mmCIF file of C-alpha atoms and ligand atoms in Angstrom:
data_model
loop_
_atom_site.group_PDB
_atom_site.id
_atom_site.type_symbol
_atom_site.label_atom_id
_atom_site.label_comp_id
_atom_site.label_asym_id
_atom_site.label_seq_id
_atom_site.Cartn_x
_atom_site.Cartn_y
_atom_site.Cartn_z
ATOM 1 C CA MET R 1 35.155 98.245 120.128
ATOM 2 C CA ALA R 2 38.688 97.248 118.962
ATOM 3 C CA LYS R 3 40.572 99.660 116.607
ATOM 4 C CA LEU R 4 43.005 99.417 113.668
ATOM 5 C CA TYR R 5 45.947 101.626 114.265
ATOM 6 C CA PHE R 6 48.612 102.792 111.858
ATOM 7 C CA TYR R 7 51.816 104.136 113.284
ATOM 8 C CA TYR R 8 53.667 105.614 110.308
ATOM 9 C CA ALA R 9 56.984 107.304 109.832
ATOM 10 C CA SER R 10 60.107 107.571 107.802
ATOM 11 C CA MET R 11 62.960 105.020 108.440
ATOM 12 C CA ASN R 12 64.885 105.230 111.637
ATOM 13 C CA ALA R 13 61.899 106.950 113.569
ATOM 14 C CA GLY R 14 61.661 104.172 116.177
ATOM 15 C CA LYS R 15 58.670 102.126 114.665
ATOM 16 C CA SER R 16 60.068 98.707 115.624
ATOM 17 C CA THR R 17 61.247 100.157 118.972
ATOM 18 C CA THR R 18 57.749 101.406 119.692
ATOM 19 C CA LEU R 19 56.204 98.091 118.536
ATOM 20 C CA LEU R 20 58.488 96.127 120.849
ATOM 21 C CA GLN R 21 57.690 98.496 123.780
ATOM 22 C CA ALA R 22 53.976 98.113 123.206
ATOM 23 C CA ASP R 23 54.380 94.310 123.077
ATOM 24 C CA PHE R 24 56.320 94.346 126.342
ATOM 25 C CA ASN R 25 53.632 96.427 127.987
ATOM 26 C CA TYR R 26 50.820 93.901 127.114
ATOM 27 C CA ARG R 27 52.967 90.920 128.123
ATOM 28 C CA GLU R 28 54.113 92.197 131.458
ATOM 29 C CA ARG R 29 50.532 92.477 132.300
ATOM 30 C CA GLY R 30 49.978 88.805 131.458
ATOM 31 C CA MET R 31 48.239 89.386 128.195
ATOM 32 C CA GLU R 32 48.843 87.454 124.953
ATOM 33 C CA THR R 33 50.057 89.154 121.722
ATOM 34 C CA MET R 34 50.790 88.021 118.250
ATOM 35 C CA LEU R 35 53.577 89.599 116.344
ATOM 36 C CA TRP R 36 53.967 89.781 112.521
ATOM 37 C CA THR R 37 56.639 91.101 110.059
ATOM 38 C CA ALA R 38 57.311 90.840 106.333
ATOM 39 C CA SER R 39 59.156 87.804 105.188
ATOM 40 C CA LEU R 40 60.946 89.757 102.561
ATOM 41 C CA ASP R 41 62.646 92.021 105.110
ATOM 42 C CA ASP R 42 65.293 89.573 106.108
ATOM 43 C CA ARG R 43 67.993 92.126 107.226
ATOM 44 C CA TYR R 44 68.228 90.581 110.686
ATOM 45 C CA GLY R 45 66.987 87.034 109.770
ATOM 46 C CA ALA R 46 63.452 86.427 108.516
ATOM 47 C CA GLY R 47 60.773 86.438 111.237
ATOM 48 C CA GLN R 48 62.513 88.675 113.550
ATOM 49 C CA ILE R 49 61.606 92.237 114.494
ATOM 50 C CA THR R 50 64.801 94.163 115.467
ATOM 51 C CA SER R 51 65.165 97.605 116.516
ATOM 52 C CA ARG R 52 68.362 99.749 115.990
ATOM 53 C CA ILE R 53 68.701 99.998 119.760
ATOM 54 C CA GLY R 54 68.982 96.277 120.073
ATOM 55 C CA LEU R 55 65.584 95.067 121.282
ATOM 56 C CA LEU R 56 64.356 92.101 119.254
ATOM 57 C CA ALA R 57 61.481 89.415 119.199
ATOM 58 C CA GLU R 58 60.440 86.455 117.115
ATOM 59 C CA ALA R 59 57.459 87.198 114.816
ATOM 60 C CA HIS R 60 55.247 85.381 112.386
ATOM 61 C CA LYS R 61 56.064 86.028 108.752
ATOM 62 C CA PHE R 62 53.645 87.354 106.228
ATOM 63 C CA ASP R 63 54.028 87.404 102.464
ATOM 64 C CA PRO R 64 51.455 88.325 99.790
ATOM 65 C CA ASP R 65 49.813 84.845 100.130
ATOM 66 C CA SER R 66 49.417 84.942 103.861
ATOM 67 C CA ASP R 67 45.813 84.642 105.202
ATOM 68 C CA LEU R 68 45.983 86.859 108.259
ATOM 69 C CA TRP R 69 42.307 86.511 109.062
ATOM 70 C CA ALA R 70 42.546 82.706 109.382
ATOM 71 C CA ALA R 71 46.052 82.675 111.064
ATOM 72 C CA VAL R 72 45.001 85.228 113.777
ATOM 73 C CA GLU R 73 41.625 83.571 114.293
ATOM 74 C CA ALA R 74 43.204 80.181 114.869
ATOM 75 C CA GLU R 75 45.838 81.599 117.258
ATOM 76 C CA ASN R 76 43.049 83.541 119.183
ATOM 77 C CA ALA R 77 41.102 80.263 119.646
ATOM 78 C CA GLU R 78 44.153 78.749 121.338
ATOM 79 C CA ARG R 79 45.066 81.708 123.441
ATOM 80 C CA PRO R 80 42.789 84.774 123.413
ATOM 81 C CA LEU R 81 44.906 87.715 122.093
ATOM 82 C CA ALA R 82 44.943 91.087 123.628
ATOM 83 C CA CYS R 83 46.372 92.472 120.501
ATOM 84 C CA VAL R 84 48.075 91.926 117.076
ATOM 85 C CA LEU R 85 51.272 93.797 116.171
ATOM 86 C CA VAL R 86 52.371 94.088 112.555
ATOM 87 C CA ASP R 87 55.809 95.583 111.589
ATOM 88 C CA GLU R 88 56.850 96.550 107.946
ATOM 89 C CA ALA R 89 53.011 97.116 107.374
ATOM 90 C CA GLN R 90 53.883 98.997 104.170
ATOM 91 C CA PHE R 91 54.390 95.539 102.546
ATOM 92 C CA LEU R 92 50.787 94.298 103.303
ATOM 93 C CA SER R 93 48.349 93.888 100.371
ATOM 94 C CA ARG R 94 45.073 95.904 100.382
ATOM 95 C CA ASP R 95 43.169 92.614 101.044
ATOM 96 C CA GLN R 96 45.425 91.849 104.076
ATOM 97 C CA VAL R 97 44.601 95.309 105.490
ATOM 98 C CA LEU R 98 41.028 94.667 104.999
ATOM 99 C CA ASP R 99 41.389 91.469 106.849
ATOM 100 C CA LEU R 100 43.170 93.344 109.707
ATOM 101 C CA ALA R 101 40.297 95.754 109.911
ATOM 102 C CA ARG R 102 37.959 92.921 109.983
ATOM 103 C CA LEU R 103 39.784 91.421 112.919
ATOM 104 C CA ALA R 104 39.265 94.630 114.941
ATOM 105 C CA ASP R 105 35.662 94.949 113.869
ATOM 106 C CA GLU R 106 34.389 91.293 114.041
ATOM 107 C CA ALA R 107 36.869 89.501 116.379
ATOM 108 C CA ASN R 108 37.335 92.587 118.517
ATOM 109 C CA ILE R 109 41.112 92.297 118.518
ATOM 110 C CA PRO R 110 43.027 95.628 118.393
ATOM 111 C CA VAL R 111 45.532 95.531 115.472
ATOM 112 C CA LEU R 112 48.614 97.856 115.741
ATOM 113 C CA CYS R 113 50.418 98.389 112.447
ATOM 114 C CA TYR R 114 53.837 100.044 112.005
ATOM 115 C CA GLY R 115 55.321 100.962 108.651
ATOM 116 C CA LEU R 116 56.660 103.591 106.167
ATOM 117 C CA ARG R 117 54.253 106.001 104.604
ATOM 118 C CA THR R 118 56.154 106.465 101.394
ATOM 119 C CA ASP R 119 58.894 104.976 99.336
ATOM 120 C CA PHE R 120 62.191 106.474 98.009
ATOM 121 C CA ALA R 121 60.244 108.145 95.356
ATOM 122 C CA ALA R 122 57.641 109.687 97.585
ATOM 123 C CA ASN R 123 55.031 107.248 96.414
ATOM 124 C CA LEU R 124 52.733 105.419 98.936
ATOM 125 C CA PHE R 125 53.262 101.778 99.430
ATOM 126 C CA PRO R 126 50.224 99.532 98.944
ATOM 127 C CA GLY R 127 49.950 98.674 102.530
ATOM 128 C CA SER R 128 50.313 102.135 103.569
ATOM 129 C CA ALA R 129 47.763 103.507 101.224
ATOM 130 C CA ALA R 130 45.250 100.971 102.438
ATOM 131 C CA LEU R 131 46.025 101.671 106.049
ATOM 132 C CA LEU R 132 45.817 105.464 105.529
ATOM 133 C CA GLY R 133 42.374 104.844 104.118
ATOM 134 C CA LEU R 134 41.064 102.348 106.627
ATOM 135 C CA ALA R 135 42.710 102.728 110.052
ATOM 136 C CA ASP R 136 40.623 104.147 112.904
ATOM 137 C CA ALA R 137 43.757 105.971 114.179
ATOM 138 C CA LEU R 138 46.724 107.347 112.300
ATOM 139 C CA VAL R 139 49.844 108.160 114.548
ATOM 140 C CA GLU R 140 52.975 109.859 113.134
ATOM 141 C CA LEU R 141 56.270 108.886 114.707
ATOM 142 C CA LYS R 142 59.130 111.285 114.137
ATOM 143 C CA ALA R 143 62.734 111.026 112.867
ATOM 144 C CA VAL R 144 64.939 114.028 112.540
ATOM 145 C CA CYS R 145 66.674 115.324 109.383
ATOM 146 C CA GLU R 146 70.326 116.399 109.416
ATOM 147 C CA CYS R 147 68.923 119.998 109.482
ATOM 148 C CA GLY R 148 66.886 119.489 112.573
ATOM 149 C CA ARG R 149 63.504 119.452 110.811
ATOM 150 C CA LYS R 150 61.062 116.540 110.939
ATOM 151 C CA ALA R 151 62.207 113.725 108.523
ATOM 152 C CA THR R 152 59.272 112.535 106.645
ATOM 153 C CA MET R 153 60.915 111.209 103.499
ATOM 154 C CA ASN R 154 63.302 108.341 102.768
ATOM 155 C CA LEU R 155 66.171 109.027 100.429
ATOM 156 C CA ARG R 156 67.685 105.980 98.798
ATOM 157 C CA VAL R 157 71.459 106.376 98.316
ATOM 158 C CA ASP R 158 74.133 104.455 96.503
ATOM 159 C CA GLU R 159 77.348 103.099 97.933
ATOM 160 C CA ARG R 160 78.899 106.616 97.546
ATOM 161 C CA GLY R 161 75.943 108.341 99.263
ATOM 162 C CA ARG R 162 74.453 109.714 96.182
ATOM 163 C CA ALA R 163 70.632 109.888 95.898
ATOM 164 C CA VAL R 164 69.104 107.105 93.712
ATOM 165 C CA VAL R 165 66.054 108.353 91.771
ATOM 166 C CA GLU R 166 64.909 105.393 89.798
ATOM 167 C CA GLY R 167 64.454 101.718 90.651
ATOM 168 C CA ALA R 168 62.116 99.106 92.095
ATOM 169 C CA GLN R 169 59.867 100.140 94.929
ATOM 170 C CA THR R 170 60.995 97.316 97.056
ATOM 171 C CA GLU R 171 64.803 97.185 98.046
ATOM 172 C CA ILE R 172 65.561 95.891 101.478
ATOM 173 C CA GLY R 173 68.254 97.774 103.322
ATOM 174 C CA GLY R 174 69.134 99.873 106.294
ATOM 175 C CA ASN R 175 71.265 102.919 107.052
ATOM 176 C CA ASP R 176 73.573 101.927 104.216
ATOM 177 C CA ARG R 177 70.827 102.408 101.550
ATOM 178 C CA TYR R 178 68.366 104.881 103.006
ATOM 179 C CA VAL R 179 68.610 108.226 104.888
ATOM 180 C CA ALA R 180 65.599 109.827 106.428
ATOM 181 C CA MET R 181 65.210 113.467 105.429
ATOM 182 C CA CYS R 182 62.921 116.506 105.522
ATOM 183 C CA ARG R 183 61.080 117.112 102.382
ATOM 184 C CA ARG R 184 63.268 120.041 101.315
ATOM 185 C CA HIS R 185 66.510 118.164 101.576
ATOM 186 C CA PHE R 186 65.003 115.090 99.977
ATOM 187 C CA MET R 187 63.915 117.104 97.002
ATOM 188 C CA GLU R 188 67.200 119.034 96.863
ATOM 189 C CA LYS R 189 69.238 115.700 96.836
ATOM 190 C CA ARG R 190 67.101 113.991 94.236
ATOM 191 C CA ARG R 191 67.243 117.154 91.991
ATOM 192 C CA VAL R 192 71.061 117.197 92.240
ATOM 193 C CA ALA R 193 71.274 113.413 91.416
ATOM 194 C CA ALA R 194 68.923 113.894 88.416
ATOM 195 C CA GLU R 195 70.772 116.765 87.036
ATOM 196 C CA ALA R 196 74.249 115.204 87.561
ATOM 197 C CA PRO R 197 75.988 114.026 84.287
ATOM 198 C CA ARG R 198 75.880 110.194 83.898
ATOM 199 C CA GLU R 199 79.270 108.606 84.379
ATOM 200 C CA VAL R 200 80.941 106.965 81.341
ATOM 201 C CA GLY R 201 80.312 103.341 81.551
ATOM 202 C CA ALA R 202 77.614 103.508 84.205
ATOM 203 C CA ASP R 203 75.429 101.188 82.268
ATOM 204 C CA ALA R 204 78.250 98.615 81.564
HETATM 205 N N1 LIG B 301 72.480 102.758 120.458
HETATM 206 C C1 LIG B 301 71.347 103.532 120.310
HETATM 207 N N2 LIG B 301 71.010 103.973 121.641
HETATM 208 C C2 LIG B 301 69.809 104.756 121.537
HETATM 209 N N3 LIG B 301 69.009 104.947 120.467
HETATM 210 C C3 LIG B 301 69.552 104.451 119.305
HETATM 211 C C4 LIG B 301 70.696 103.692 119.257
HETATM 212 N N4 LIG B 301 70.882 103.368 117.961
HETATM 213 C C5 LIG B 301 69.763 103.776 117.277
HETATM 214 N N5 LIG B 301 69.083 104.550 118.135
HETATM 215 C C6 LIG B 301 67.793 105.239 117.728
HETATM 216 O O1 LIG B 301 66.772 104.213 117.418
HETATM 217 C C7 LIG B 301 65.857 104.762 116.548
HETATM 218 C C8 LIG B 301 65.660 103.812 115.348
HETATM 219 O O2 LIG B 301 64.782 102.795 115.923
HETATM 220 P P1 LIG B 301 64.077 101.586 115.014
HETATM 221 O O3 LIG B 301 62.954 101.149 115.869
HETATM 222 O O4 LIG B 301 65.088 100.719 114.425
HETATM 223 O O5 LIG B 301 63.516 102.543 113.868
HETATM 224 P P2 LIG B 301 62.610 102.166 112.632
HETATM 225 O O6 LIG B 301 61.913 100.905 112.958
HETATM 226 O O7 LIG B 301 61.563 103.247 112.585
HETATM 227 O O8 LIG B 301 63.448 102.098 111.424
HETATM 228 C C9 LIG B 301 66.481 106.113 116.015
HETATM 229 O O9 LIG B 301 65.878 107.122 116.622
HETATM 230 C C10 LIG B 301 67.852 105.997 116.480
HETATM 231 O O10 LIG B 301 68.491 107.365 116.748
HETATM 232 C C1 LIG B 302 62.103 103.740 101.611
HETATM 233 C C2 LIG B 302 62.035 102.354 101.280
HETATM 234 C C3 LIG B 302 62.300 101.339 102.167
HETATM 235 N N1 LIG B 302 62.225 100.105 101.630
HETATM 236 C C4 LIG B 302 62.676 98.954 102.668
HETATM 237 C C5 LIG B 302 63.918 99.192 103.220
HETATM 238 C C6 LIG B 302 63.772 98.484 104.580
HETATM 239 O O1 LIG B 302 64.176 97.177 104.439
HETATM 240 C C7 LIG B 302 62.320 98.647 105.071
HETATM 241 C C8 LIG B 302 61.984 99.719 105.969
HETATM 242 O O2 LIG B 302 62.775 99.565 107.122
HETATM 243 P P1 LIG B 302 62.433 100.285 108.678
HETATM 244 O O3 LIG B 302 63.771 100.695 109.161
HETATM 245 O O4 LIG B 302 61.947 99.066 109.500
HETATM 246 O O5 LIG B 302 61.493 101.308 108.384
HETATM 247 O O6 LIG B 302 61.587 99.030 103.739
HETATM 248 C C9 LIG B 302 62.010 99.600 100.391
HETATM 249 O O7 LIG B 302 61.877 98.524 100.022
HETATM 250 N N2 LIG B 302 61.683 100.624 99.445
HETATM 251 C C10 LIG B 302 61.769 102.008 99.775
HETATM 252 O O8 LIG B 302 61.418 102.791 98.938
HETATM 253 ZN ZN1 LIG B 303 66.469 118.683 106.235
#
């Protein structure tokens, strides 16, 4: 029976690299894959999965209205799929995760999702919460904090590198906006930022 996998990590842990490697493994054996990524993450051009080490591939784009069940079923009828690979899975809705689970259960297509566990405030993303609840297999990928511990958290920083403790959950960015850290250093940086006196004119 096919499974729904969730490969989760902080930023910079090699999620996109691992996805592209898995895709390559299937395709070099002559098997068909279907790649997806979030349309809102347009750092490298919408509809492209790019890893920091330079690998890249074209992908289908999902947004909150995308019907993943219908799109994958239609593709599978054209060319039988060995698996479906989804990057930026934290941005899936709960209903979309339910559709991915159904693709594994009813269409027998393995679905491999890659994404963040938590946001800059240590809260689960909707897609991650649904995947943690529904996936058959949870696999943690690892990044390293500046202190050498496992980096499980994502610190959002401003242009001067100071922690940002408030804001919208979604803010697209890369190494300029986020630093992967262990929990201890994540908490420490956020506490320092929360206690720092506000700059005069900061709201102007
Ligand atoms: N030039 C490079 N050569 C080898 N590894 C690199 C290079 N640049 C970045 N990396 C590594 O690639 C990883 C980030 O890969 P990526 O797939 O983009 O991460 P994620 O999708 O989890 O944010 C990090 O471990 C980083 O150290
Ligand atoms: C922590 C956090 C991240 N995001 C965004 C920033 C990036 O565009 C993606 C994650 O990219 P990855 O390197 O492929 O893991 O998610 C966000 O919108 N809000 C957050 O709190
Ligand atoms: Zn640390």
